[in-house]
Short mmCIF file of C-alpha atoms in Angstrom, two decimals:
data_model
loop_
_atom_site.label_atom_id
_atom_site.label_comp_id
_atom_site.label_asym_id
_atom_site.label_seq_id
_atom_site.Cartn_x
_atom_site.Cartn_y
_atom_site.Cartn_z
CA MET A 1 99.63 114.56 116.19
CA ALA A 2 98.15 112.50 118.16
CA PRO A 3 100.65 111.41 120.88
CA GLU A 4 102.77 108.31 120.99
CA VAL A 5 101.67 105.19 123.08
CA ALA A 6 103.70 102.26 124.58
CA THR A 7 103.05 98.67 123.63
CA THR A 8 104.07 96.09 125.02
CA GLY A 9 102.45 92.44 124.00
CA MET A 10 98.65 92.71 124.20
CA LEU A 11 98.58 95.97 126.65
CA THR A 12 98.79 99.67 125.99
CA ILE A 13 99.79 101.63 128.11
CA PRO A 14 99.46 105.77 127.49
CA PRO A 15 102.19 108.03 127.94
CA ASP A 16 99.88 110.13 130.68
CA SER A 17 99.45 106.77 132.73
CA THR A 18 103.31 106.84 133.11
CA PHE A 19 103.80 109.33 135.43
CA PHE A 20 100.39 109.16 137.45
CA SER A 21 101.77 109.56 140.94
CA ARG A 22 104.16 112.36 140.04
CA GLU A 23 101.24 114.49 138.04
CA ARG A 24 98.82 113.55 141.30
CA VAL A 25 101.90 115.10 143.50
CA GLU A 26 102.55 118.13 141.66
CA ARG A 27 99.19 118.69 141.85
CA ILE A 28 99.36 118.07 145.53
CA LEU A 29 102.23 120.35 146.25
CA ALA A 30 100.55 123.22 144.01
CA PHE A 31 97.87 123.45 146.09
CA VAL A 32 99.61 123.15 149.24
CA VAL A 33 102.13 125.95 148.82
CA ALA A 34 99.00 127.69 147.71
CA VAL A 35 97.03 127.79 150.64
CA GLY A 36 100.31 128.13 152.53
CA SER A 37 100.94 131.22 150.99
CA ALA A 38 97.53 132.99 150.90
CA VAL A 39 97.67 132.79 154.91
CA LEU A 40 100.90 134.47 154.60
CA GLY A 41 100.04 136.58 151.82
CA VAL A 42 96.98 137.88 154.56
CA GLN A 43 99.47 138.58 156.98
CA ALA A 44 101.97 140.15 154.78
CA LEU A 45 99.15 142.23 153.59
CA PHE A 46 98.04 143.38 156.28
CA HIS A 47 101.41 145.03 157.11
CA ALA A 48 101.81 146.64 154.14
CA ILE A 49 98.79 148.25 154.10
CA GLY A 50 99.29 151.56 155.83
CA SER A 51 103.09 150.43 156.56
CA VAL A 52 105.54 153.57 157.37
CA GLN A 53 108.41 152.20 157.12
CA GLU A 54 109.17 152.74 153.62
CA ASP A 55 107.93 155.52 151.08
CA PRO A 56 104.41 155.67 150.24
CA THR A 57 104.54 155.82 146.41
CA TRP A 58 107.54 153.08 147.15
CA ASN A 59 104.72 151.45 148.93
CA ILE A 60 102.22 151.06 146.40
CA ALA A 61 104.73 149.97 143.86
CA LEU A 62 105.95 147.21 145.55
CA THR A 63 103.12 146.32 147.03
CA ALA A 64 101.56 145.79 143.80
CA ALA A 65 104.60 144.28 142.37
CA THR A 66 104.75 142.01 144.96
CA PHE A 67 100.87 140.81 146.00
CA GLY A 68 100.13 140.79 142.40
CA PRO A 69 102.10 137.88 141.36
CA LEU A 70 101.18 136.02 144.46
CA ILE A 71 97.58 136.33 144.71
CA LEU A 72 97.62 135.02 141.13
CA MET A 73 100.42 132.17 141.92
CA VAL A 74 97.29 131.17 144.76
CA ALA A 75 94.36 131.48 142.00
CA ALA A 76 96.23 129.28 140.19
CA GLY A 77 97.63 126.21 142.58
CA VAL A 78 94.14 126.10 143.66
CA ALA A 79 92.94 125.65 140.66
CA GLY A 80 96.03 123.14 139.65
CA ARG A 81 96.60 125.44 136.22
CA PHE A 82 99.32 127.35 135.18
CA TYR A 83 100.49 128.01 138.62
CA ARG A 84 104.12 127.34 137.19
CA PRO A 85 105.16 130.41 135.43
CA LEU A 86 103.87 132.63 138.03
CA ALA A 87 105.41 130.74 140.94
CA ALA A 88 108.35 131.88 138.62
CA ILE A 89 107.33 135.18 138.00
CA LEU A 90 107.03 135.85 142.29
CA ALA A 91 110.55 133.95 142.45
CA ILE A 92 112.09 136.78 140.73
CA VAL A 93 110.20 139.21 141.93
CA PHE A 94 110.48 138.91 145.70
CA PRO A 95 114.06 139.67 145.45
CA LEU A 96 114.14 142.65 143.03
CA VAL A 97 111.63 143.80 145.89
CA LEU A 98 114.23 143.33 148.54
CA LEU A 99 117.14 145.12 146.96
CA ALA A 100 114.41 148.22 146.63
CA TRP A 101 113.97 147.21 150.04
CA PRO A 102 116.97 150.22 151.29
CA VAL A 103 115.65 152.93 148.79
CA ALA A 104 112.34 152.39 149.27
CA THR A 105 113.62 153.19 153.43
CA ALA A 106 115.61 155.69 152.45
CA GLY A 107 115.48 158.71 155.13
CA ARG A 108 113.13 156.95 157.10
CA SER A 109 112.83 156.33 161.17
CA ALA A 110 113.32 152.74 161.34
CA SER A 111 112.74 150.25 164.83
CA ALA A 112 114.16 146.48 164.76
CA ALA A 113 111.35 145.96 167.25
CA GLY A 114 109.18 145.08 164.16
CA GLU A 115 109.50 143.37 161.35
CA PRO A 116 108.73 144.72 157.75
CA TRP A 117 106.26 142.52 155.59
CA VAL A 118 108.91 141.21 153.21
CA TRP A 119 109.90 139.49 156.87
CA TYR A 120 106.83 137.50 156.28
CA LEU A 121 106.65 136.14 152.86
CA LEU A 122 110.71 134.69 153.24
CA ASN A 123 109.07 130.92 152.72
CA VAL A 124 106.43 132.64 150.18
CA ALA A 125 108.88 133.47 147.25
CA THR A 126 111.33 130.36 148.67
CA VAL A 127 108.79 127.49 148.58
CA ALA A 128 107.36 128.58 145.41
CA THR A 129 110.86 127.97 143.55
CA VAL A 130 109.79 123.99 144.80
CA LEU A 131 106.88 124.51 142.18
CA VAL A 132 109.16 126.22 139.19
CA PHE A 133 112.68 125.85 139.65
CA PRO A 134 115.18 122.24 139.42
CA LEU A 135 116.68 121.21 142.70
CA MET A 136 120.04 123.09 142.83
CA LEU A 137 118.45 126.36 141.93
CA GLN A 138 115.96 125.92 144.84
CA TYR A 139 118.58 125.84 146.83
CA VAL A 140 120.11 128.08 146.07
CA TRP A 141 116.84 130.25 147.10
CA CYS A 142 117.10 128.70 150.03
CA ALA A 143 120.36 130.52 150.69
CA LEU A 144 120.25 133.70 148.54
CA VAL A 145 116.46 135.53 149.50
CA PRO A 146 116.81 135.33 153.62
CA VAL A 147 120.63 136.75 152.85
CA LEU A 148 119.01 139.45 151.09
CA TYR A 149 116.23 140.12 153.43
CA GLY A 150 119.34 140.31 156.19
CA ILE A 151 121.05 142.63 154.01
CA ALA A 152 117.89 144.98 153.53
CA ARG A 153 117.03 144.84 156.81
CA LEU A 154 120.79 146.13 158.38
CA ILE A 155 120.78 148.39 156.22
CA GLN A 156 117.61 150.10 157.08
CA ILE A 157 117.50 149.60 161.06
CA GLY A 158 121.62 149.26 161.19
CA ALA A 159 124.15 147.69 161.57
CA ASP A 160 125.48 147.20 165.76
CA VAL A 161 125.74 144.13 167.04
CA GLU A 162 122.19 143.88 168.47
CA ASN A 163 120.46 144.49 164.95
CA VAL A 164 122.56 141.96 163.33
CA ILE A 165 122.20 139.54 166.00
CA GLN A 166 118.38 140.22 165.84
CA VAL A 167 118.50 140.06 162.23
CA SER A 168 120.99 137.00 161.96
CA ARG A 169 118.43 134.86 163.70
CA GLN A 170 115.55 135.59 161.49
CA VAL A 171 117.85 134.80 158.19
CA VAL A 172 119.05 131.40 159.82
CA TYR A 173 115.36 130.79 161.23
CA ALA A 174 114.46 131.39 157.70
CA ILE A 175 117.14 129.70 155.89
CA ILE A 176 117.00 126.19 157.78
CA LEU A 177 112.68 126.44 157.07
CA ALA A 178 113.00 126.51 153.78
CA VAL A 179 115.26 123.77 153.30
CA VAL A 180 112.98 121.93 155.22
CA MET A 181 110.40 122.63 152.77
CA THR A 182 112.29 122.32 149.89
CA MET A 183 113.56 118.93 150.74
CA ILE A 184 109.87 117.68 151.75
CA GLY A 185 109.13 118.40 148.09
CA TRP A 186 112.31 116.74 146.58
CA MET A 187 111.04 113.49 149.03
CA LEU A 188 107.98 113.53 147.72
CA ARG A 189 108.30 113.73 143.74
CA LEU A 190 111.33 111.37 144.65
CA LEU A 191 108.68 108.50 146.31
CA ALA A 192 105.95 109.72 142.88
CA GLU A 193 108.84 108.62 140.50
CA ARG A 194 109.52 105.25 142.35
CA LEU A 195 105.67 104.56 142.85
CA ASP A 196 105.33 104.87 138.68
CA ARG A 197 108.68 103.13 137.98
CA THR A 198 106.97 100.00 140.42
CA ARG A 199 103.80 100.41 138.87
CA GLU A 200 105.47 100.61 134.98
CA GLU A 201 107.12 97.52 134.95
CA ALA A 202 104.07 95.54 136.86
CA VAL A 203 102.42 96.36 134.10
CA ARG A 204 104.78 95.38 131.11
CA SER A 205 105.75 92.20 133.46
CA TYR A 206 101.70 91.27 132.82
CA ALA A 207 101.51 92.93 129.74
CA ALA A 208 104.53 90.10 128.89
CA ALA A 209 103.13 87.05 130.74
CA ALA A 210 99.69 88.22 128.71
CA ALA A 211 101.45 88.02 125.14
CA ALA A 212 103.20 85.04 126.31
CA ASP A 213 99.73 82.99 127.27
CA ALA A 214 98.40 84.25 123.88
CA VAL A 215 100.92 82.65 121.87
CA GLU A 216 100.30 79.66 123.70
CA GLN A 217 96.73 79.76 123.80
CA GLU A 218 96.88 80.62 119.58
CA ARG A 219 99.96 77.23 119.41
CA ILE A 220 97.09 75.25 120.91
CA SER A 221 94.82 76.58 118.77
CA VAL A 222 96.75 75.63 115.16
CA ALA A 223 97.84 72.23 116.40
CA ALA A 224 94.35 71.43 117.44
CA LEU A 225 93.85 73.00 113.30
CA MET A 226 96.08 70.39 112.40
CA HIS A 227 94.80 67.46 114.40
CA ASP A 228 91.12 67.81 113.96
CA SER A 229 91.58 69.50 110.24
CA VAL A 230 94.51 68.86 108.65
CA LEU A 231 95.22 64.54 109.88
CA ALA A 232 91.72 64.33 108.95
CA ALA A 233 91.99 65.06 105.71
CA LEU A 234 95.38 63.02 104.78
CA ILE A 235 93.93 60.31 106.30
CA ALA A 236 90.33 60.26 103.95
CA ALA A 237 93.32 61.23 101.70
CA GLU A 238 95.23 58.06 102.29
CA ARG A 239 92.00 55.99 102.50
CA ALA A 240 89.93 56.99 99.35
CA SER A 241 89.62 53.82 97.30
CA THR A 242 86.49 56.03 94.68
CA PRO A 243 86.98 58.99 92.72
CA ARG A 244 84.26 60.47 94.26
CA GLU A 245 86.48 59.48 97.72
CA ARG A 246 89.60 61.51 96.31
CA ASP A 247 86.72 64.81 95.54
CA LEU A 248 86.02 64.84 99.03
CA ALA A 249 89.36 63.94 100.76
CA VAL A 250 90.63 67.13 98.17
CA GLY A 251 87.59 69.08 99.66
CA MET A 252 89.01 68.32 102.95
CA ALA A 253 92.21 69.18 102.82
CA ARG A 254 91.01 72.44 100.72
CA ASP A 255 88.85 73.61 103.68
CA ALA A 256 91.81 72.43 106.41
CA LEU A 257 93.84 74.92 104.24
CA THR A 258 91.99 77.56 103.96
CA ARG A 259 91.32 77.42 108.29
CA LEU A 260 94.85 77.58 108.93
CA ALA A 261 95.49 80.38 106.50
CA ASN A 262 92.52 82.23 108.02
CA ALA A 263 94.03 81.51 111.66
CA ASP A 264 95.46 84.93 112.06
CA ARG A 265 92.50 86.96 110.83
CA GLU A 266 88.71 86.71 110.46
CA ALA A 267 88.73 86.39 106.48
CA GLU A 268 85.11 84.88 104.84
CA GLU A 269 85.34 83.11 101.69
CA GLY A 270 82.60 85.07 100.24
CA PRO A 271 80.27 85.01 96.54
CA ASP A 272 82.72 82.49 93.98
CA GLU A 273 81.40 84.70 91.46
CA PRO A 274 84.30 85.37 88.57
CA VAL A 275 86.01 88.90 88.78
CA GLU A 276 88.29 90.65 86.15
CA PRO A 277 91.97 90.46 87.04
CA MET A 278 91.61 94.23 87.82
CA PHE A 279 90.48 93.07 90.64
CA LEU A 280 93.51 92.01 92.27
CA VAL A 281 95.35 95.31 91.20
CA ASP A 282 92.35 97.26 93.37
CA GLY A 283 92.44 94.85 96.55
CA ILE A 284 96.90 95.22 96.40
CA ARG A 285 96.37 98.77 96.55
CA GLU A 286 93.51 99.12 98.84
CA ALA A 287 95.45 97.02 101.79
CA ALA A 288 98.74 99.50 100.86
CA LEU A 289 96.83 101.96 101.53
CA GLU A 290 95.23 100.56 104.74
CA HIS A 291 99.32 101.15 105.80
CA ASP A 292 99.67 104.02 104.34
CA VAL A 293 101.60 102.86 101.46
CA ASP A 294 101.10 104.00 98.44
CA ILE A 295 102.09 101.08 96.29
CA ASP A 296 103.81 100.74 92.73
CA LEU A 297 102.12 98.81 90.91
CA ARG A 298 103.08 97.58 87.81
CA ILE A 299 100.05 96.00 85.15
CA ALA A 300 100.89 93.57 82.38
CA ILE A 301 96.96 92.16 82.10
CA ASP A 302 96.91 90.84 78.13
CA PRO A 303 93.41 90.83 76.89
CA ARG A 304 92.88 87.13 76.12
CA ALA A 305 93.21 86.91 79.93
CA GLN A 306 90.35 85.48 81.65
CA THR A 307 88.15 85.81 84.57
CA LEU A 308 89.42 84.15 87.83
CA PRO A 309 87.04 82.71 90.57
CA GLY A 310 86.74 85.20 93.32
CA ARG A 311 87.99 82.97 95.98
CA VAL A 312 90.77 82.01 94.08
CA ALA A 313 91.02 86.43 93.75
CA ARG A 314 90.66 87.33 96.84
CA ALA A 315 93.07 84.59 98.50
CA LEU A 316 95.54 85.66 96.40
CA VAL A 317 94.61 89.73 97.37
CA LEU A 318 94.96 88.52 100.99
CA ALA A 319 97.97 86.65 100.42
CA ALA A 320 99.94 89.84 98.76
CA ALA A 321 98.61 91.94 101.62
CA GLN A 322 100.21 90.24 103.70
CA ALA A 323 103.26 89.88 101.74
CA VAL A 324 103.09 93.41 101.90
CA VAL A 325 102.85 94.20 105.18
CA ASN A 326 105.84 92.17 105.89
CA ALA A 327 107.95 93.58 103.13
CA ILE A 328 106.55 97.32 105.84
CA GLU A 329 107.27 95.58 108.93
CA HIS A 330 111.12 94.00 108.28
CA ALA A 331 112.47 95.82 104.98
CA GLU A 332 110.77 98.98 105.92
CA GLY A 333 109.06 99.17 102.65
CA ALA A 334 112.64 99.78 100.69
CA GLY A 335 112.02 99.63 97.26
CA LEU A 336 108.47 98.06 97.31
CA HIS A 337 106.51 97.47 94.70
CA ALA A 338 104.30 94.78 92.92
CA GLU A 339 103.52 92.83 89.59
CA VAL A 340 100.50 91.61 88.35
CA THR A 341 100.51 89.45 85.65
CA ALA A 342 97.70 87.87 83.57
CA ASP A 343 97.28 86.30 80.32
CA ASP A 344 94.61 83.35 79.11
CA ARG A 345 97.00 80.79 80.94
CA ARG A 346 97.97 82.02 84.45
CA VAL A 347 97.74 84.96 87.00
CA VAL A 348 101.18 85.89 88.54
CA VAL A 349 101.05 88.38 91.68
CA ARG A 350 104.91 89.23 92.70
CA VAL A 351 105.49 91.76 95.93
CA ILE A 352 108.81 92.34 95.98
CA ASP A 353 111.45 94.74 98.16
CA ALA A 354 115.06 95.80 98.00
CA GLY A 355 115.26 94.87 101.77
CA GLU A 356 118.16 92.80 103.73
CA GLY A 357 116.19 89.58 103.22
CA PHE A 358 116.14 86.61 105.37
CA ASP A 359 116.66 83.29 105.59
CA VAL A 360 113.02 81.54 104.45
CA HIS A 361 114.14 77.97 106.14
CA ALA A 362 114.80 79.63 109.38
CA VAL A 363 110.77 81.23 109.99
CA PRO A 364 109.86 79.60 113.38
CA GLU A 365 107.11 76.84 112.26
CA ASP A 366 104.68 78.45 114.78
CA ARG A 367 105.03 81.98 112.48
CA LEU A 368 102.03 82.31 110.12
CA GLY A 369 102.65 85.64 108.58
CA ILE A 370 104.73 83.10 105.24
CA SER A 371 103.29 79.34 106.17
CA GLY A 372 99.61 80.55 106.49
CA SER A 373 98.97 83.57 105.34
CA VAL A 374 100.61 82.93 102.27
CA VAL A 375 101.56 79.69 100.97
CA ALA A 376 98.83 77.99 102.72
CA ARG A 377 96.20 80.38 101.45
CA VAL A 378 97.11 80.03 97.83
CA ALA A 379 97.70 76.30 98.01
CA ALA A 380 93.94 75.93 99.43
CA VAL A 381 92.97 77.56 95.78
CA GLY A 382 95.00 75.68 93.78
CA GLY A 383 97.90 78.34 93.85
CA GLN A 384 101.64 78.18 93.98
CA ALA A 385 103.73 80.37 96.06
CA LYS A 386 106.92 80.74 96.07
CA VAL A 387 109.56 82.99 98.54
CA ARG A 388 112.61 84.15 98.26
CA SER A 389 114.80 86.55 99.99
CA SER A 390 118.62 87.46 99.91
CA ARG A 391 120.46 90.08 101.35
CA ARG A 392 119.24 92.21 97.43
CA GLY A 393 115.71 91.91 98.96
CA THR A 394 112.68 89.29 99.17
CA ILE A 395 110.44 88.19 96.28
CA VAL A 396 106.75 86.95 97.07
CA ASP A 397 105.52 85.13 94.06
CA LEU A 398 102.27 83.88 93.79
CA ARG A 399 100.80 81.94 90.57
CA TRP A 400 97.29 80.45 90.01
CA GLU A 401 97.05 78.45 86.35
CA TYR A 402 93.37 78.50 84.71
CA PRO A 403 91.97 75.21 84.73
CA ARG A 404 92.71 73.37 81.32
#
C-alpha cells in the first residue's frame, strides 16, 4: 500500500519530510554513539584479553557475550541501519554480565588497584539505551548499570571502608556521565522536533496562502470570462434585429456557456459525429471507474432511440461524471447509481445518491461543480439540468430533446 501524504491546498507534503530534522538527529546520534563505543570498546578489549580477574572459561563467555553485540552495534551505527535492535541487545546483555561477574571471579585473587574490563563499558551500555529505550527507562539504566557494577565489584574485592569509598566514586562518576549523555540526546531530539514542527507550520501557511491565491486567480479568470464572453453574447442578443444576427448571438451564447462549463478542466469539443445512446452508458461507467467506483447503471434505451450529436453526448457524460464525483466526495457514494433513458423524443440521464443532501440555493457562486460543470455544460448544448436535494439524497437530472 502506498504511503499516505498530507495535502494542504495546492502543496503535497510527503510524510517522510515532516520529521526531516528528527531523522537526521537520530542518524547523527547513532554515528556518534558508534564511534564513542568503538573507542571505549577497543580499550576494554585489550584489558579483557588475558584478564586474570575471572576464570578463563568465564572470561571467554563474558567477552563473547559483551563484545559480540558491541561490534555489531558499532558497525550498524556507522552504516546507519539496524542499530536499534542491536543497541537493545547490548543494553540488556551487559547488566546480565555484571550479575555474572561475582560468579566468574569467585575464588580468585583480586586487587582494587586495577579496574576490570567491564568498568570501561559502563557508559557504553547506558548510552546504548539512548538509541532505543524511552527516556524514563534511559534514566533507570543510568543508575542501574553503575550500581550493579558497584555491587559486583565489592563482592569481588571485599566491602571494607577503603574499597567502598573507591567503588562509590567510580559509580557516582559513571552515573553523572551517563545522565549527561542521556540529557544531551534528549535535548537534541527536542530541538529537532521543534524545528520540524516549525517547518511544517511554515509549509502549511505557505500552502494556505498559495491556495487562497489560486482561488483569487480563478475568480479573476471567471470574472474575465463572464465579462468578455457572456456579456458580449448578451449585448449581441439584445442588438440582434435579423435572423442571421440572432443565430450569431445564439452561437456566441453557446460558446460562452461551453467555455464557462469547461473552466475547471481541459475539455475539447471534439468531433460532432452522431453517436449511439450507449455512448452515454460507456462514458459514465468509465468516468466512475476512474474514481474506483463500479457504479450501478440502470439502462432503458428504446429501440426507436435516435443517435445524438457527439458534442451533446460528451457534454452529458462530463456533466454526469461531475455529478458522480460530487456524490463520492460529499455523500461518500451512499446509494449511488445512475439511470440512462432514451427514446425517439429525448435522452435523460439521472445520477442519484442517498446522502444527507444539501441546500442547492446556498452553494457559492464561485463553485463551478454544479453551476459550471453540470448546469452550464448541459445548457451549452441546448439541454436542461436540474439538481434536487433533500435529507433523503440528491438527484441530478440531465435532459436533452431531439429537435422537432
